[in-house]
Amino acid sequence: MKRLLLFILIFSSVFINTNLAEAADRRAVFIRNDGLWLKEGELERKLVEGSNLTHPTFSSNGTYISYIARKGKELWVYNRVTRLKRKVFDGDVSLTRWSPTESKLAWKSGGVLNVIDLTRPASSFQNVILGTGNYSWAPDGRGFVVSSSANLEPDGWSPVRLFYVPVNANGDLNKVQNITTLPKMSETFFAIGTTEFKWGMDDQWFAFIACPTASMSADSNTLLVVSLDGSRTRMIGNMLDQPNWFHWSPNTKQLGFIKGIGRLISENKRLTVWDPKGGNEINLGYTGFADGDFTWLNDKNMIVSRQIEWGYEVPQEKRAKPFLVSVKIKDGSAKRLTNPASGEADVYPKTLPGEQLTWIRTNSQSAKVMVKEDLGAPETLWINNLRTPQDCSGWSCMLDIYEAR
């Protein structure tokens, strides 16, 4: 009997410690009305006081956290280990992105792409290249894929061009390599810029959205895939300019995206998977429902924010709110995962290691981060009083979850 009791105590201790370790692995940096906060497991602490902070982002190793202050006019970096903060740039700041391999931070100011190495405390930032529209780090951290912005010329808009720029270019045009030029304006294609670039599993293909002028972009944009050497370009489908609406699968070459045109996110939006082997599309949408933010749980299952379709004619008080469902790619079967209260929406799902799931629950005035240890587990509150993105675009300007990389 004593041996049985001892076994139960040991097993319980291991089980509890395992759960605590899994919870401690969750790490998020986020914005509240009073400043920048860090959540590690179940422990919270305020890092920076302030009311106009946005875009918190972890470095690839989780040591540094970048954020923007003074309504886009200052770029700061906080060291999570030393607990010291450092201003790295004064001026217009946008598109802050960390190197995938080192503690280097890049950002745009106007059309200038800049970079700074945070491992060198006395170093200042360097100009990489001028004329940048959008950009992303290459997977090896040695350079960037950069898009130009089109110009309106007497014979129409100039085409958008894509370049590879090494991180040490320092403005030297001789170091810039042309990848490809997108098609000129026609009845079937029009773009004056791009979103960020997302790399497929083998790092030889990247996906992005090509965007026309603002009024047209609100209704339709083109999702493209381009090979790193520029030899192959494929137009995948039409969708909204929503960077969180296209993601590669974790271990295969499949590309998931929310297909559909029209500026209402509540109409004609379908979760879709494109398979490059045969160029086939798998429609995972469901009649009468519209899809939005999604994440790959694994290579066979996806989690999507789904809502009953509604149009402009539906009164505000009768418009349905999104909830989360899991979708099997094999047959498109779906299972509802969450049941938010009336007036609340479940959006922005993210997959953590071990197939844990986080998402944001919001009523547009307030927001919180929820979590499931697995799809069968009960949901629990992880972060409360998250600030809503009323003055910036998208939830990424309020929250970054480190383990969601």
PDB file of C-alpha atoms in Angstrom, residues 152-158 184:
ATOM      1  CA  LEU A 152       2.796  56.270 -62.177  1.00  0.00           C
ATOM      2  CA  GLU A 153       4.354  57.072 -65.556  1.00  0.00           C
ATOM      3  CA  PRO A 154       2.894  58.572 -68.775  1.00  0.00           C
ATOM      4  CA  ASP A 155       2.114  55.111 -70.159  1.00  0.00           C
ATOM      5  CA  GLY A 156       0.753  53.722 -66.893  1.00  0.00           C
ATOM      6  CA  TRP A 157       2.156  52.220 -63.711  1.00  0.00           C
ATOM      7  CA  SER A 158       5.673  50.822 -63.776  1.00  0.00           C
ATOM      8  CA  LYS A 184       2.759  45.073 -65.955  1.00  0.00           C
TER       9      LYS A 184
END
